mmCIF file of C-alpha atoms in Angstrom:
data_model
loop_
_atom_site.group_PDB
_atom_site.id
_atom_site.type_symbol
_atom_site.label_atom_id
_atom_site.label_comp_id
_atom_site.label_asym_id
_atom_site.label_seq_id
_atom_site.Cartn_x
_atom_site.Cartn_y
_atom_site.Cartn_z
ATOM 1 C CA UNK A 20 -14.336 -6.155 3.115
ATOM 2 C CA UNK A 21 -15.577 -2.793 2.402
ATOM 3 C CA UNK A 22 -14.472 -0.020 -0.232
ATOM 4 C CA UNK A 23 -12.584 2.094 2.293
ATOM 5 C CA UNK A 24 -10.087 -0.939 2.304
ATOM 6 C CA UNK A 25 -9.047 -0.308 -0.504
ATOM 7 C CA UNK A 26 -7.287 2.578 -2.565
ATOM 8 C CA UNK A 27 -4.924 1.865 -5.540
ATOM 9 C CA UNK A 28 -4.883 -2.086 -6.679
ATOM 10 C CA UNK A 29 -3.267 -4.172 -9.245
ATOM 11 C CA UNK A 30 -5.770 -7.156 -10.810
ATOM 12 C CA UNK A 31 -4.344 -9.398 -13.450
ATOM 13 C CA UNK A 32 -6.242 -8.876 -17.092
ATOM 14 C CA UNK A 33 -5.256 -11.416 -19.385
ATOM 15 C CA UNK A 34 -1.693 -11.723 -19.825
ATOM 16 C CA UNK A 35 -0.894 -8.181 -17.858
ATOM 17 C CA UNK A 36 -1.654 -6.633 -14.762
ATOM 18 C CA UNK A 37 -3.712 -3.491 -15.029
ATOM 19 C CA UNK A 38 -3.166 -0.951 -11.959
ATOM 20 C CA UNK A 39 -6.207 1.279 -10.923
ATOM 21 C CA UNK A 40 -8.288 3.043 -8.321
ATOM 22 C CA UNK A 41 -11.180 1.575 -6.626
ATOM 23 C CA UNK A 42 -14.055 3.392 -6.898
ATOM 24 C CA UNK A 43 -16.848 0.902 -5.867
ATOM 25 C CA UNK A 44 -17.619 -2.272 -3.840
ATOM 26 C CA UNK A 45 -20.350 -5.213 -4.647
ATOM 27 C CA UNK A 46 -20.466 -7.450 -1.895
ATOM 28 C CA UNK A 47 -21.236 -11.136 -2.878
ATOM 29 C CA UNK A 48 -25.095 -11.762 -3.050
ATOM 30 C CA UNK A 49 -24.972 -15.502 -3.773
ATOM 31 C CA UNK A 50 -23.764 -18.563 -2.439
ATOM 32 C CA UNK A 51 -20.772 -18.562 -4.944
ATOM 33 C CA UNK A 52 -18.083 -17.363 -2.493
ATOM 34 C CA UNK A 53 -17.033 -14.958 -0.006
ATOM 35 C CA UNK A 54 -15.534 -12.776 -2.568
ATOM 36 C CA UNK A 55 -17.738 -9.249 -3.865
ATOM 37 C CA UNK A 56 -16.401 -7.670 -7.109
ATOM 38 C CA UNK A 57 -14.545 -4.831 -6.929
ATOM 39 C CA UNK A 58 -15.150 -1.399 -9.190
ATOM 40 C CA UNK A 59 -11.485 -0.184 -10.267
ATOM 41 C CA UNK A 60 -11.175 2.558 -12.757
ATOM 42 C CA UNK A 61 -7.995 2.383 -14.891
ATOM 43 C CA UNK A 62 -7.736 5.135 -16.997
ATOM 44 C CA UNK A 63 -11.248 6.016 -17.172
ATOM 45 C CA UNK A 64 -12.427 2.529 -17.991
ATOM 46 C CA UNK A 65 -14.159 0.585 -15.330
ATOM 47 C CA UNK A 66 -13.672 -2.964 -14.339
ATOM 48 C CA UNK A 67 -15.345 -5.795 -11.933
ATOM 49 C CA UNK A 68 -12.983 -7.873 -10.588
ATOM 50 C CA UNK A 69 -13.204 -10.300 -7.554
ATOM 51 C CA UNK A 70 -11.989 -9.001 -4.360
ATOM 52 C CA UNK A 71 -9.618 -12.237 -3.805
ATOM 53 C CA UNK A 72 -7.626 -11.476 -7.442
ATOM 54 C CA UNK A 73 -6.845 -7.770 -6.510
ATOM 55 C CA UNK A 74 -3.609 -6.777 -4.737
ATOM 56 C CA UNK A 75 -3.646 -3.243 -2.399
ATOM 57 C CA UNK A 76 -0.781 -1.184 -3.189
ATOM 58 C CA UNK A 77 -0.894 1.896 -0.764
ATOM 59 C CA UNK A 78 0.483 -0.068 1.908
#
């Protein structure tokens, strides 16, 4: 996957779901999966989260 897959996402953070914008993509550099992190900024705070916990929502 790339960055311009993406737009605004939901990622779950503990016990709630934070809702953000991606701003940046890290594809995987290891053998520990397919999945690269995901940058999301949610109210100016950044987060890395792996690609296969995020959910699109601008379908």
């Amino acid at each position: 996957m790339s960055l311009s897959q993406y737009g605004r996402v939901e990622f779950p953070f503990g016990d709630r779901r934070l809702v953000g914008d991606a701003v940046d993509f890290e594809p995987a550099g290891d053998v520990s999966g397919p999945d690269g992190l995901l940058v999301v900024d949610v109210d100016g705070l950044t987060y890395r989260v792996e690609e296969s916990k995020v959910e699109r929502l601008d379908r």
